[in-house]
PDB file of C-alpha atoms and ligand atoms in Angstrom:
ATOM      1  CA  MET A   1       4.565  -6.175  12.896  1.00  0.00           C
ATOM      2  CA  ARG A   2       1.896  -4.528  14.996  1.00  0.00           C
ATOM      3  CA  ILE A   3      -1.113  -2.896  13.283  1.00  0.00           C
ATOM      4  CA  ASP A   4      -3.654  -0.818  15.217  1.00  0.00           C
ATOM      5  CA  ILE A   5      -6.816   0.283  13.441  1.00  0.00           C
ATOM      6  CA  VAL A   6      -9.168   2.959  14.815  1.00  0.00           C
ATOM      7  CA  THR A   7     -12.645   2.966  13.242  1.00  0.00           C
ATOM      8  CA  ILE A   8     -16.343   3.431  13.997  1.00  0.00           C
ATOM      9  CA  PHE A   9     -16.930   0.057  12.269  1.00  0.00           C
ATOM     10  CA  PRO A  10     -14.719  -2.544  13.994  1.00  0.00           C
ATOM     11  CA  GLU A  11     -16.781  -5.343  12.388  1.00  0.00           C
ATOM     12  CA  TYR A  12     -15.516  -4.183   8.989  1.00  0.00           C
ATOM     13  CA  PHE A  13     -12.162  -5.848   9.758  1.00  0.00           C
ATOM     14  CA  GLY A  14     -13.359  -9.437  10.076  1.00  0.00           C
ATOM     15  CA  PRO A  15     -11.523 -10.307   6.836  1.00  0.00           C
ATOM     16  CA  LEU A  16      -8.164  -9.791   8.593  1.00  0.00           C
ATOM     17  CA  GLY A  17      -8.762 -13.179  10.250  1.00  0.00           C
ATOM     18  CA  VAL A  18      -9.015 -14.903   6.857  1.00  0.00           C
ATOM     19  CA  SER A  19      -6.548 -16.428   4.379  1.00  0.00           C
ATOM     20  CA  LEU A  20      -2.778 -15.921   4.451  1.00  0.00           C
ATOM     21  CA  ILE A  21      -2.915 -12.820   6.628  1.00  0.00           C
ATOM     22  CA  GLY A  22      -5.254 -14.506   9.117  1.00  0.00           C
ATOM     23  CA  LYS A  23      -2.825 -17.430   9.317  1.00  0.00           C
ATOM     24  CA  ALA A  24       0.145 -15.089   9.857  1.00  0.00           C
ATOM     25  CA  ALA A  25      -1.813 -13.397  12.665  1.00  0.00           C
ATOM     26  CA  GLU A  26      -2.526 -16.818  14.233  1.00  0.00           C
ATOM     27  CA  ARG A  27       1.207 -17.583  14.132  1.00  0.00           C
ATOM     28  CA  GLY A  28       1.882 -14.265  15.883  1.00  0.00           C
ATOM     29  CA  GLU A  29       3.797 -12.755  12.944  1.00  0.00           C
ATOM     30  CA  ILE A  30       1.298  -9.883  12.748  1.00  0.00           C
ATOM     31  CA  THR A  31      -0.674  -8.470  15.668  1.00  0.00           C
ATOM     32  CA  PHE A  32      -3.901  -6.688  14.774  1.00  0.00           C
ATOM     33  CA  ALA A  33      -5.780  -4.538  17.286  1.00  0.00           C
ATOM     34  CA  VAL A  34      -9.038  -2.962  16.087  1.00  0.00           C
ATOM     35  CA  HIS A  35     -10.378  -0.133  18.247  1.00  0.00           C
ATOM     36  CA  ASP A  36     -13.864   1.417  18.252  1.00  0.00           C
ATOM     37  CA  LEU A  37     -13.499   5.209  18.112  1.00  0.00           C
ATOM     38  CA  ARG A  38     -16.766   5.574  20.065  1.00  0.00           C
ATOM     39  CA  HIS A  39     -14.983   4.151  23.091  1.00  0.00           C
ATOM     40  CA  TRP A  40     -13.378   7.592  23.442  1.00  0.00           C
ATOM     41  CA  THR A  41     -16.655   9.577  23.330  1.00  0.00           C
ATOM     42  CA  HIS A  42     -18.244  10.812  26.560  1.00  0.00           C
ATOM     43  CA  ASP A  43     -21.800  11.789  25.592  1.00  0.00           C
ATOM     44  CA  VAL A  44     -24.782   9.417  25.732  1.00  0.00           C
ATOM     45  CA  HIS A  45     -25.050   9.365  21.942  1.00  0.00           C
ATOM     46  CA  HIS A  46     -21.326   8.566  21.422  1.00  0.00           C
ATOM     47  CA  THR A  47     -21.120  11.431  18.952  1.00  0.00           C
ATOM     48  CA  VAL A  48     -18.142  11.339  16.582  1.00  0.00           C
ATOM     49  CA  ASP A  49     -19.144  13.965  14.000  1.00  0.00           C
ATOM     50  CA  ASP A  50     -20.411  17.518  13.689  1.00  0.00           C
ATOM     51  CA  ALA A  51     -21.275  20.119  11.052  1.00  0.00           C
ATOM     52  CA  PRO A  52     -18.341  21.731   9.195  1.00  0.00           C
ATOM     53  CA  PHE A  53     -17.244  25.217  10.212  1.00  0.00           C
ATOM     54  CA  GLY A  54     -17.793  27.524   7.250  1.00  0.00           C
ATOM     55  CA  GLY A  55     -20.855  25.600   6.187  1.00  0.00           C
ATOM     56  CA  GLY A  56     -21.328  23.079   3.417  1.00  0.00           C
ATOM     57  CA  PRO A  57     -22.659  19.562   3.077  1.00  0.00           C
ATOM     58  CA  GLY A  58     -21.795  16.516   5.125  1.00  0.00           C
ATOM     59  CA  MET A  59     -20.267  16.063   8.546  1.00  0.00           C
ATOM     60  CA  VAL A  60     -16.708  16.278   9.872  1.00  0.00           C
ATOM     61  CA  MET A  61     -15.301  13.937  12.502  1.00  0.00           C
ATOM     62  CA  LYS A  62     -14.774  15.744  15.816  1.00  0.00           C
ATOM     63  CA  PRO A  63     -11.177  16.075  17.031  1.00  0.00           C
ATOM     64  CA  GLU A  64     -11.645  15.142  20.721  1.00  0.00           C
ATOM     65  CA  PRO A  65     -12.413  11.406  20.351  1.00  0.00           C
ATOM     66  CA  TRP A  66      -9.602  11.075  17.782  1.00  0.00           C
ATOM     67  CA  GLY A  67      -7.100  12.836  20.038  1.00  0.00           C
ATOM     68  CA  GLU A  68      -7.940  10.607  22.998  1.00  0.00           C
ATOM     69  CA  ALA A  69      -8.041   7.447  20.864  1.00  0.00           C
ATOM     70  CA  LEU A  70      -4.637   8.048  19.288  1.00  0.00           C
ATOM     71  CA  ASP A  71      -3.065   8.958  22.653  1.00  0.00           C
ATOM     72  CA  ALA A  72      -4.447   5.741  24.191  1.00  0.00           C
ATOM     73  CA  VAL A  73      -3.473   3.480  21.294  1.00  0.00           C
ATOM     74  CA  VAL A  74       0.082   4.849  21.215  1.00  0.00           C
ATOM     75  CA  GLU A  75       0.361   4.487  24.995  1.00  0.00           C
ATOM     76  CA  GLN A  76      -1.004   0.902  24.945  1.00  0.00           C
ATOM     77  CA  GLY A  77       1.348  -0.109  22.156  1.00  0.00           C
ATOM     78  CA  VAL A  78       4.359   1.324  23.968  1.00  0.00           C
ATOM     79  CA  ARG A  79       3.344  -0.598  27.128  1.00  0.00           C
ATOM     80  CA  ARG A  80       2.898  -3.815  25.163  1.00  0.00           C
ATOM     81  CA  ALA A  81       6.284  -3.449  23.498  1.00  0.00           C
ATOM     82  CA  ALA A  82       7.792  -3.084  26.977  1.00  0.00           C
ATOM     83  CA  GLY A  83       6.299  -6.400  28.149  1.00  0.00           C
ATOM     84  CA  GLN A  84       2.725  -5.682  29.293  1.00  0.00           C
ATOM     85  CA  GLY A  85       3.975  -3.464  32.125  1.00  0.00           C
ATOM     86  CA  GLN A  86       3.745  -6.395  34.573  1.00  0.00           C
ATOM     87  CA  SER A  87       7.152  -7.023  36.094  1.00  0.00           C
ATOM     88  CA  PRO A  88       8.491  -4.830  38.925  1.00  0.00           C
ATOM     89  CA  ALA A  89      10.953  -3.352  36.482  1.00  0.00           C
ATOM     90  CA  ALA A  90       8.184  -2.612  33.988  1.00  0.00           C
ATOM     91  CA  GLY A  91       8.266   1.128  34.512  1.00  0.00           C
ATOM     92  CA  GLN A  92      11.951   1.173  33.788  1.00  0.00           C
ATOM     93  CA  VAL A  93      11.599  -1.128  30.775  1.00  0.00           C
ATOM     94  CA  GLN A  94       8.771   1.006  29.459  1.00  0.00           C
ATOM     95  CA  ALA A  95      10.810   4.197  29.853  1.00  0.00           C
ATOM     96  CA  GLU A  96      13.624   2.552  27.883  1.00  0.00           C
ATOM     97  CA  ALA A  97      11.181   1.436  25.196  1.00  0.00           C
ATOM     98  CA  VAL A  98       9.873   4.985  24.828  1.00  0.00           C
ATOM     99  CA  GLY A  99      13.419   6.272  24.667  1.00  0.00           C
ATOM    100  CA  ARG A 100      14.813   3.933  22.017  1.00  0.00           C
ATOM    101  CA  GLY A 101      11.695   2.401  20.388  1.00  0.00           C
ATOM    102  CA  GLN A 102      10.438   3.841  17.128  1.00  0.00           C
ATOM    103  CA  PRO A 103       7.156   5.683  17.510  1.00  0.00           C
ATOM    104  CA  PRO A 104       4.452   4.254  15.226  1.00  0.00           C
ATOM    105  CA  LEU A 105       3.699   5.542  11.752  1.00  0.00           C
ATOM    106  CA  LEU A 106       0.157   6.953  11.635  1.00  0.00           C
ATOM    107  CA  VAL A 107      -1.555   6.364   8.286  1.00  0.00           C
ATOM    108  CA  ILE A 108      -4.744   8.272   7.468  1.00  0.00           C
ATOM    109  CA  PRO A 109      -6.562   7.287   4.266  1.00  0.00           C
ATOM    110  CA  THR A 110      -8.073  10.228   2.419  1.00  0.00           C
ATOM    111  CA  PRO A 111      -8.748  10.899  -1.262  1.00  0.00           C
ATOM    112  CA  SER A 112      -6.556  14.011  -0.904  1.00  0.00           C
ATOM    113  CA  GLY A 113      -3.491  12.060   0.285  1.00  0.00           C
ATOM    114  CA  VAL A 114      -0.293  10.990  -1.477  1.00  0.00           C
ATOM    115  CA  PRO A 115      -0.735   7.903  -3.682  1.00  0.00           C
ATOM    116  CA  PHE A 116      -0.403   4.498  -2.020  1.00  0.00           C
ATOM    117  CA  THR A 117       1.943   2.600  -4.336  1.00  0.00           C
ATOM    118  CA  GLN A 118       3.848  -0.671  -4.268  1.00  0.00           C
ATOM    119  CA  ARG A 119       6.916   1.374  -3.257  1.00  0.00           C
ATOM    120  CA  ARG A 120       5.004   2.721  -0.264  1.00  0.00           C
ATOM    121  CA  ALA A 121       3.753  -0.788   0.599  1.00  0.00           C
ATOM    122  CA  VAL A 122       7.387  -1.980   0.679  1.00  0.00           C
ATOM    123  CA  ALA A 123       8.329   0.927   2.957  1.00  0.00           C
ATOM    124  CA  TYR A 124       5.396   0.229   5.310  1.00  0.00           C
ATOM    125  CA  ALA A 125       6.325  -3.471   5.452  1.00  0.00           C
ATOM    126  CA  ALA A 126       9.638  -2.413   7.060  1.00  0.00           C
ATOM    127  CA  GLU A 127       7.807  -0.561   9.872  1.00  0.00           C
ATOM    128  CA  PRO A 128       7.411  -2.446  13.173  1.00  0.00           C
ATOM    129  CA  TRP A 129       4.230  -0.563  14.084  1.00  0.00           C
ATOM    130  CA  LEU A 130       1.490   1.059  11.983  1.00  0.00           C
ATOM    131  CA  ILE A 131      -1.648   2.838  13.189  1.00  0.00           C
ATOM    132  CA  PHE A 132      -4.465   3.328  10.675  1.00  0.00           C
ATOM    133  CA  ALA A 133      -7.110   5.994  11.361  1.00  0.00           C
ATOM    134  CA  CYS A 134     -10.333   5.437   9.401  1.00  0.00           C
ATOM    135  CA  GLY A 135     -12.233   8.632   8.693  1.00  0.00           C
ATOM    136  CA  ARG A 136     -15.823   8.755   7.567  1.00  0.00           C
ATOM    137  CA  TYR A 137     -18.066  11.460   6.195  1.00  0.00           C
ATOM    138  CA  GLU A 138     -16.179  14.483   4.918  1.00  0.00           C
ATOM    139  CA  GLY A 139     -12.991  13.615   6.800  1.00  0.00           C
ATOM    140  CA  ILE A 140     -11.436  14.205  10.206  1.00  0.00           C
ATOM    141  CA  ASP A 141     -10.943  17.686  11.704  1.00  0.00           C
ATOM    142  CA  ALA A 142      -7.577  18.692  10.233  1.00  0.00           C
ATOM    143  CA  ARG A 143      -6.119  19.521  13.659  1.00  0.00           C
ATOM    144  CA  VAL A 144      -6.012  15.799  14.525  1.00  0.00           C
ATOM    145  CA  ALA A 145      -3.283  15.106  11.953  1.00  0.00           C
ATOM    146  CA  ASP A 146      -1.487  18.368  12.784  1.00  0.00           C
ATOM    147  CA  ASP A 147      -1.460  17.512  16.494  1.00  0.00           C
ATOM    148  CA  ALA A 148      -0.330  13.923  15.864  1.00  0.00           C
ATOM    149  CA  ARG A 149       2.539  15.215  13.699  1.00  0.00           C
ATOM    150  CA  SER A 150       4.066  16.808  16.804  1.00  0.00           C
ATOM    151  CA  ARG A 151       4.732  13.282  18.158  1.00  0.00           C
ATOM    152  CA  LEU A 152       4.439  10.834  15.270  1.00  0.00           C
ATOM    153  CA  ARG A 153       5.190  10.524  11.598  1.00  0.00           C
ATOM    154  CA  VAL A 154       1.847  10.979   9.828  1.00  0.00           C
ATOM    155  CA  ASP A 155       1.052   9.934   6.236  1.00  0.00           C
ATOM    156  CA  GLU A 156      -2.198  10.970   4.558  1.00  0.00           C
ATOM    157  CA  VAL A 157      -2.552   8.493   1.710  1.00  0.00           C
ATOM    158  CA  SER A 158      -4.981   7.741  -1.116  1.00  0.00           C
ATOM    159  CA  ILE A 159      -5.507   4.295  -2.632  1.00  0.00           C
ATOM    160  CA  GLY A 160      -6.856   5.748  -5.875  1.00  0.00           C
ATOM    161  CA  ASP A 161      -8.717   8.530  -7.603  1.00  0.00           C
ATOM    162  CA  TYR A 162     -12.234   7.716  -6.443  1.00  0.00           C
ATOM    163  CA  VAL A 163     -14.163   8.547  -3.289  1.00  0.00           C
ATOM    164  CA  LEU A 164     -15.179   5.897  -0.747  1.00  0.00           C
ATOM    165  CA  ALA A 165     -17.726   6.342   2.042  1.00  0.00           C
ATOM    166  CA  GLY A 166     -14.965   5.863   4.591  1.00  0.00           C
ATOM    167  CA  GLY A 167     -11.355   4.845   5.111  1.00  0.00           C
ATOM    168  CA  GLU A 168     -12.134   1.239   6.113  1.00  0.00           C
ATOM    169  CA  PRO A 169     -11.870  -0.441   2.706  1.00  0.00           C
ATOM    170  CA  ALA A 170      -8.709   1.573   1.996  1.00  0.00           C
ATOM    171  CA  VAL A 171      -7.190   0.199   5.209  1.00  0.00           C
ATOM    172  CA  LEU A 172      -8.093  -3.378   4.225  1.00  0.00           C
ATOM    173  CA  VAL A 173      -6.432  -2.794   0.854  1.00  0.00           C
ATOM    174  CA  MET A 174      -3.261  -1.297   2.339  1.00  0.00           C
ATOM    175  CA  THR A 175      -3.068  -3.954   5.070  1.00  0.00           C
ATOM    176  CA  GLU A 176      -3.187  -6.704   2.469  1.00  0.00           C
ATOM    177  CA  ALA A 177      -0.604  -5.024   0.223  1.00  0.00           C
ATOM    178  CA  VAL A 178       1.764  -4.523   3.182  1.00  0.00           C
ATOM    179  CA  CYS A 179       1.286  -7.818   5.024  1.00  0.00           C
ATOM    180  CA  ARG A 180       1.793 -10.040   1.982  1.00  0.00           C
ATOM    181  CA  LEU A 181       5.310  -8.574   1.792  1.00  0.00           C
ATOM    182  CA  LEU A 182       6.233  -9.692   5.322  1.00  0.00           C
ATOM    183  CA  PRO A 183       8.624 -12.651   5.467  1.00  0.00           C
ATOM    184  CA  GLY A 184       6.674 -15.875   5.889  1.00  0.00           C
ATOM    185  CA  VAL A 185       3.240 -14.477   5.005  1.00  0.00           C
ATOM    186  CA  LEU A 186       3.275 -15.454   1.327  1.00  0.00           C
ATOM    187  CA  GLY A 187       4.032 -19.104   0.680  1.00  0.00           C
ATOM    188  CA  ASN A 188       6.306 -18.293  -2.266  1.00  0.00           C
ATOM    189  CA  VAL A 189       8.949 -15.710  -1.345  1.00  0.00           C
ATOM    190  CA  ALA A 190      10.185 -15.311  -4.936  1.00  0.00           C
ATOM    191  CA  SER A 191       6.780 -14.244  -6.235  1.00  0.00           C
ATOM    192  CA  VAL A 192       7.115 -10.876  -4.471  1.00  0.00           C
ATOM    193  CA  ALA A 193      10.179  -9.997  -6.587  1.00  0.00           C
ATOM    194  CA  ASP A 194       8.207 -10.640  -9.818  1.00  0.00           C
ATOM    195  CA  ASP A 195       5.188  -8.585  -8.759  1.00  0.00           C
ATOM    196  CA  SER A 196       3.681  -5.999 -11.002  1.00  0.00           C
ATOM    197  CA  PHE A 197       5.434  -2.646 -10.527  1.00  0.00           C
ATOM    198  CA  GLY A 198       8.587  -4.486  -9.421  1.00  0.00           C
ATOM    199  CA  ALA A 199       9.174  -2.137  -6.506  1.00  0.00           C
ATOM    200  CA  GLY A 200      11.988  -4.492  -5.526  1.00  0.00           C
ATOM    201  CA  GLY A 201      13.811  -3.304  -8.652  1.00  0.00           C
ATOM    202  CA  GLY A 202      13.866  -6.652 -10.478  1.00  0.00           C
ATOM    203  CA  PRO A 203      13.278  -7.300 -14.184  1.00  0.00           C
ATOM    204  CA  MET A 204       9.664  -6.104 -13.826  1.00  0.00           C
ATOM    205  CA  ALA A 205      10.643  -2.687 -12.446  1.00  0.00           C
ATOM    206  CA  GLY A 206       7.982  -0.185 -13.423  1.00  0.00           C
ATOM    207  CA  LEU A 207       5.891  -2.674 -15.417  1.00  0.00           C
ATOM    208  CA  VAL A 208       2.697  -4.626 -14.844  1.00  0.00           C
ATOM    209  CA  GLU A 209       2.914  -8.399 -15.127  1.00  0.00           C
ATOM    210  CA  GLY A 210       2.092 -10.249 -18.318  1.00  0.00           C
ATOM    211  CA  PRO A 211      -0.249 -13.250 -18.614  1.00  0.00           C
ATOM    212  CA  SER A 212       0.103 -16.544 -16.691  1.00  0.00           C
ATOM    213  CA  PHE A 213      -0.919 -20.064 -17.728  1.00  0.00           C
ATOM    214  CA  THR A 214      -1.340 -23.482 -16.147  1.00  0.00           C
ATOM    215  CA  ARG A 215      -2.535 -26.924 -17.219  1.00  0.00           C
ATOM    216  CA  PRO A 216      -4.091 -28.080 -19.491  1.00  0.00           C
ATOM    217  CA  ARG A 217      -1.763 -27.142 -22.358  1.00  0.00           C
ATOM    218  CA  LEU A 218      -4.746 -26.994 -24.750  1.00  0.00           C
ATOM    219  CA  TRP A 219      -8.060 -25.655 -23.461  1.00  0.00           C
ATOM    220  CA  ARG A 220     -11.102 -24.755 -25.605  1.00  0.00           C
ATOM    221  CA  ASN A 221      -8.772 -24.842 -28.586  1.00  0.00           C
ATOM    222  CA  LEU A 222      -6.491 -22.259 -26.939  1.00  0.00           C
ATOM    223  CA  GLU A 223      -2.768 -23.163 -26.648  1.00  0.00           C
ATOM    224  CA  VAL A 224      -0.367 -22.135 -23.919  1.00  0.00           C
ATOM    225  CA  PRO A 225       2.466 -20.149 -25.614  1.00  0.00           C
ATOM    226  CA  PRO A 226       5.004 -22.880 -26.600  1.00  0.00           C
ATOM    227  CA  VAL A 227       8.015 -20.941 -25.210  1.00  0.00           C
ATOM    228  CA  LEU A 228       6.658 -21.594 -21.693  1.00  0.00           C
ATOM    229  CA  LEU A 229       6.983 -25.363 -22.345  1.00  0.00           C
ATOM    230  CA  SER A 230      10.463 -25.078 -23.912  1.00  0.00           C
ATOM    231  CA  GLY A 231      12.487 -25.346 -20.708  1.00  0.00           C
ATOM    232  CA  ASP A 232      14.646 -22.473 -22.036  1.00  0.00           C
ATOM    233  CA  HIS A 233      14.668 -20.217 -18.960  1.00  0.00           C
ATOM    234  CA  GLY A 234      16.403 -17.348 -20.747  1.00  0.00           C
ATOM    235  CA  ALA A 235      13.844 -17.377 -23.543  1.00  0.00           C
ATOM    236  CA  ILE A 236      11.013 -17.606 -20.998  1.00  0.00           C
ATOM    237  CA  ALA A 237      12.313 -14.601 -19.020  1.00  0.00           C
ATOM    238  CA  ARG A 238      12.686 -12.583 -22.233  1.00  0.00           C
ATOM    239  CA  TRP A 239       9.162 -13.541 -23.407  1.00  0.00           C
ATOM    240  CA  ARG A 240       7.693 -12.586 -20.039  1.00  0.00           C
ATOM    241  CA  ARG A 241       9.356  -9.189 -20.131  1.00  0.00           C
ATOM    242  CA  ASP A 242       8.111  -8.630 -23.698  1.00  0.00           C
ATOM    243  CA  GLU A 243       4.546  -9.494 -22.655  1.00  0.00           C
ATOM    244  CA  ALA A 244       4.836  -7.225 -19.618  1.00  0.00           C
ATOM    245  CA  LEU A 245       6.053  -4.373 -21.815  1.00  0.00           C
ATOM    246  CA  LYS A 246       3.181  -4.810 -24.291  1.00  0.00           C
ATOM    247  CA  ARG A 247       0.541  -5.080 -21.584  1.00  0.00           C
ATOM    248  CA  THR A 248       1.943  -2.076 -19.748  1.00  0.00           C
ATOM    249  CA  ALA A 249       1.945  -0.025 -22.963  1.00  0.00           C
ATOM    250  CA  ARG A 250      -1.668  -1.033 -23.668  1.00  0.00           C
ATOM    251  CA  ASN A 251      -3.115  -0.634 -20.143  1.00  0.00           C
ATOM    252  CA  ARG A 252      -0.723   1.793 -18.464  1.00  0.00           C
ATOM    253  CA  PRO A 253       0.902   4.161 -20.960  1.00  0.00           C
ATOM    254  CA  ASP A 254       1.648   6.433 -17.983  1.00  0.00           C
ATOM    255  CA  LEU A 255       4.100   3.796 -16.682  1.00  0.00           C
ATOM    256  CA  ILE A 256       5.846   3.500 -20.065  1.00  0.00           C
ATOM    257  CA  ARG A 257       6.304   7.279 -20.173  1.00  0.00           C
ATOM    258  CA  LYS A 258       7.991   7.053 -16.756  1.00  0.00           C
ATOM    259  CA  LEU A 259      10.450   4.423 -18.093  1.00  0.00           C
ATOM    260  CA  ALA A 260      11.107   6.310 -21.336  1.00  0.00           C
ATOM    261  CA  PRO A 261      10.573   9.959 -20.549  1.00  0.00           C
ATOM    262  CA  ALA A 262      10.406  12.289 -23.527  1.00  0.00           C
ATOM    263  CA  GLN A 263      13.787  14.037 -23.704  1.00  0.00           C
ATOM    264  CA  PRO A 264      13.852  17.778 -23.247  1.00  0.00           C
ATOM    265  CA  ASP A 265      14.769  19.416 -26.576  1.00  0.00           C
ATOM    266  CA  VAL A 266      17.027  22.012 -24.948  1.00  0.00           C
ATOM    267  CA  ALA A 267      20.683  20.933 -25.201  1.00  0.00           C
ATOM    268  CA  GLY A 268      22.374  20.426 -21.854  1.00  0.00           C
ATOM    269  CA  VAL A 269      19.218  19.888 -19.811  1.00  0.00           C
ATOM    270  CA  SER A 270      19.128  16.180 -20.734  1.00  0.00           C
ATOM    271  CA  ARG A 271      22.229  15.563 -18.592  1.00  0.00           C
ATOM    272  CA  ASP A 272      19.948  15.560 -15.564  1.00  0.00           C
ATOM    273  CA  THR A 273      17.546  13.005 -17.044  1.00  0.00           C
ATOM    274  CA  PRO A 274      18.222   9.451 -15.734  1.00  0.00           C
ATOM    275  CA  ARG A 275      19.025   6.831 -18.394  1.00  0.00           C
ATOM    276  CA  SER A 276      15.920   5.047 -19.538  1.00  0.00           C
ATOM    277  CA  PRO A 277      15.664   1.463 -18.228  1.00  0.00           C
ATOM    278  CA  LEU A 278      14.339   0.463 -21.675  1.00  0.00           C
ATOM    279  CA  ASN A 279      16.987  -1.130 -23.915  1.00  0.00           C
ATOM    280  CA  ASP A 280      16.939  -1.406 -27.709  1.00  0.00           C
ATOM    281  CA  HIS A 281      15.169  -4.777 -27.631  1.00  0.00           C
ATOM    282  CA  ASP A 282      12.464  -3.355 -25.322  1.00  0.00           C
ATOM    283  CA  ARG A 283      12.012  -0.423 -27.701  1.00  0.00           C
ATOM    284  CA  SER A 284      11.654  -2.664 -30.739  1.00  0.00           C
ATOM    285  CA  VAL A 285       9.085  -4.842 -28.926  1.00  0.00           C
ATOM    286  CA  LEU A 286       7.017  -1.770 -28.102  1.00  0.00           C
ATOM    287  CA  SER A 287       7.439  -0.285 -31.553  1.00  0.00           C
ATOM    288  CA  GLU A 288       6.422  -3.572 -33.300  1.00  0.00           C
ATOM    289  CA  ALA A 289       3.361  -3.740 -31.030  1.00  0.00           C
ATOM    290  CA  GLY A 290       2.376  -0.264 -32.219  1.00  0.00           C
ATOM    291  CA  PHE A 291       3.593   1.717 -29.227  1.00  0.00           C
ATOM    292  CA  PRO A 292       6.318   4.025 -30.490  1.00  0.00           C
ATOM    293  CA  VAL A 293       8.729   5.005 -27.716  1.00  0.00           C
ATOM    294  CA  THR A 294      10.196   8.472 -27.494  1.00  0.00           C
ATOM    295  CA  GLY A 295      13.448   9.479 -25.891  1.00  0.00           C
ATOM    296  CA  GLU A 296      16.982   8.171 -25.256  1.00  0.00           C
ATOM    297  CA  ASP A 297      18.296   7.819 -28.842  1.00  0.00           C
ATOM    298  CA  VAL A 298      17.201  11.405 -29.477  1.00  0.00           C
ATOM    299  CA  ALA A 299      19.974  12.459 -27.116  1.00  0.00           C
ATOM    300  CA  HIS A 300      22.762  10.479 -28.920  1.00  0.00           C
TER     301      HIS A 300
HETATM  302  C1  ABV B   1     -11.077   7.851   3.271  1.00  0.00           C
HETATM  303  N1  ABV B   1     -11.923   7.733  -0.249  1.00  0.00           N
HETATM  304  S1  ABV B   1      -9.771   7.064   0.892  1.00  0.00           S
HETATM  305  C2  ABV B   1     -12.209   8.374   3.825  1.00  0.00           C
HETATM  306  N2  ABV B   1     -10.307   6.965  -1.773  1.00  0.00           N
HETATM  307  C3  ABV B   1     -13.311   8.693   3.037  1.00  0.00           C
HETATM  308  C4  ABV B   1     -13.278   8.492   1.687  1.00  0.00           C
HETATM  309  C5  ABV B   1     -12.138   7.975   1.091  1.00  0.00           C
HETATM  310  C6  ABV B   1     -11.046   7.660   1.899  1.00  0.00           C
HETATM  311  C7  ABV B   1     -10.740   7.262  -0.525  1.00  0.00           C
END
C-alpha cells in the first residue's frame, strides 16, 4: 500500500517510523510519502491561508497550493507505479498504468465528514493507494474537494465528535487503524478477527471486546475468571461473548440498539427489518445484567 500525506507539518508524522507500522514500512509493505504543502506556494511568505469570504473568525486554506499539491502527488504516484519513468518504454508503461491503474482515494479529515469506523478502516486497507490531505484552521476552500472529485474518489471523514486544531492527528489515527489490518503488519493475524466492532463479521460483530487477563492467576487478591483456565474452548468463547455483550450494553448502548433495533409497532413494516443478531441466550445475558432488550420476540 502507498500512502501520501499532504500537510503543513511534515514533522508531525515521525511516529509512522515507529513500532509495527514503522517495521512494515522498512520491509517495503507500506510506502509513506509526506509532503509539505508550502512546497506548492509561490509567495515569499509561503502563504497557505486567507480570511473567509462572507466574514467570520479564523482562516481558510487557499485552494491554489492544494490544487497544485494534489496534482503533483497524483502524478508522482502514477509515475512511481509505472516504474520510476526510467526505462525507454517508461512513457508507454506510464500510459498503461494511467489507463488500467486505480486512481488513489483522497481522504480529507474534517469534523463535518462521514464517521471513520472499523468498517471504513477495512475498506481503506483494501485500497492500493491513499492520499490524506490535512487541513488546518477552519478547513480547506471547498472547491479543492469538488475539483478533486472530477478525477478521484474523495472521502471527507471524521474520527469523532470533537474538534482538533488540524487533520494531522486524525491522519495518524486512521493510518494506524488501516495499516494494522494489512497482511503481515500485525504479528497475530487472528487477533484482527476478534477486534472490537468485529467488522470482519465474526462472533464479535457489532460489539466491543470484553476484558483480557494474563499471568499471574492471582494478583492483589484478584483472581482471573476460572473459565479462562478451564481449557474448555466452547465455554471460553461463550463467556467472552457474554462479557462483550455486557460491556457493550454498559459503555455503548447505541451499539446494542443497532443489534436489537426496536421493532416498529405497525404490522407489516417489520418485514423489512433485518433479523437481530442477538439470540435468546444473548438476550438473557443482557436482561440478567440489567439491560432489557427490546425487539425480535415482539414480532412473533
Ligand atoms: C480536521 N477535527 S478532524 C481538521 N475531528 C481540523 C479539525 C478537525 C479535523 C476533527
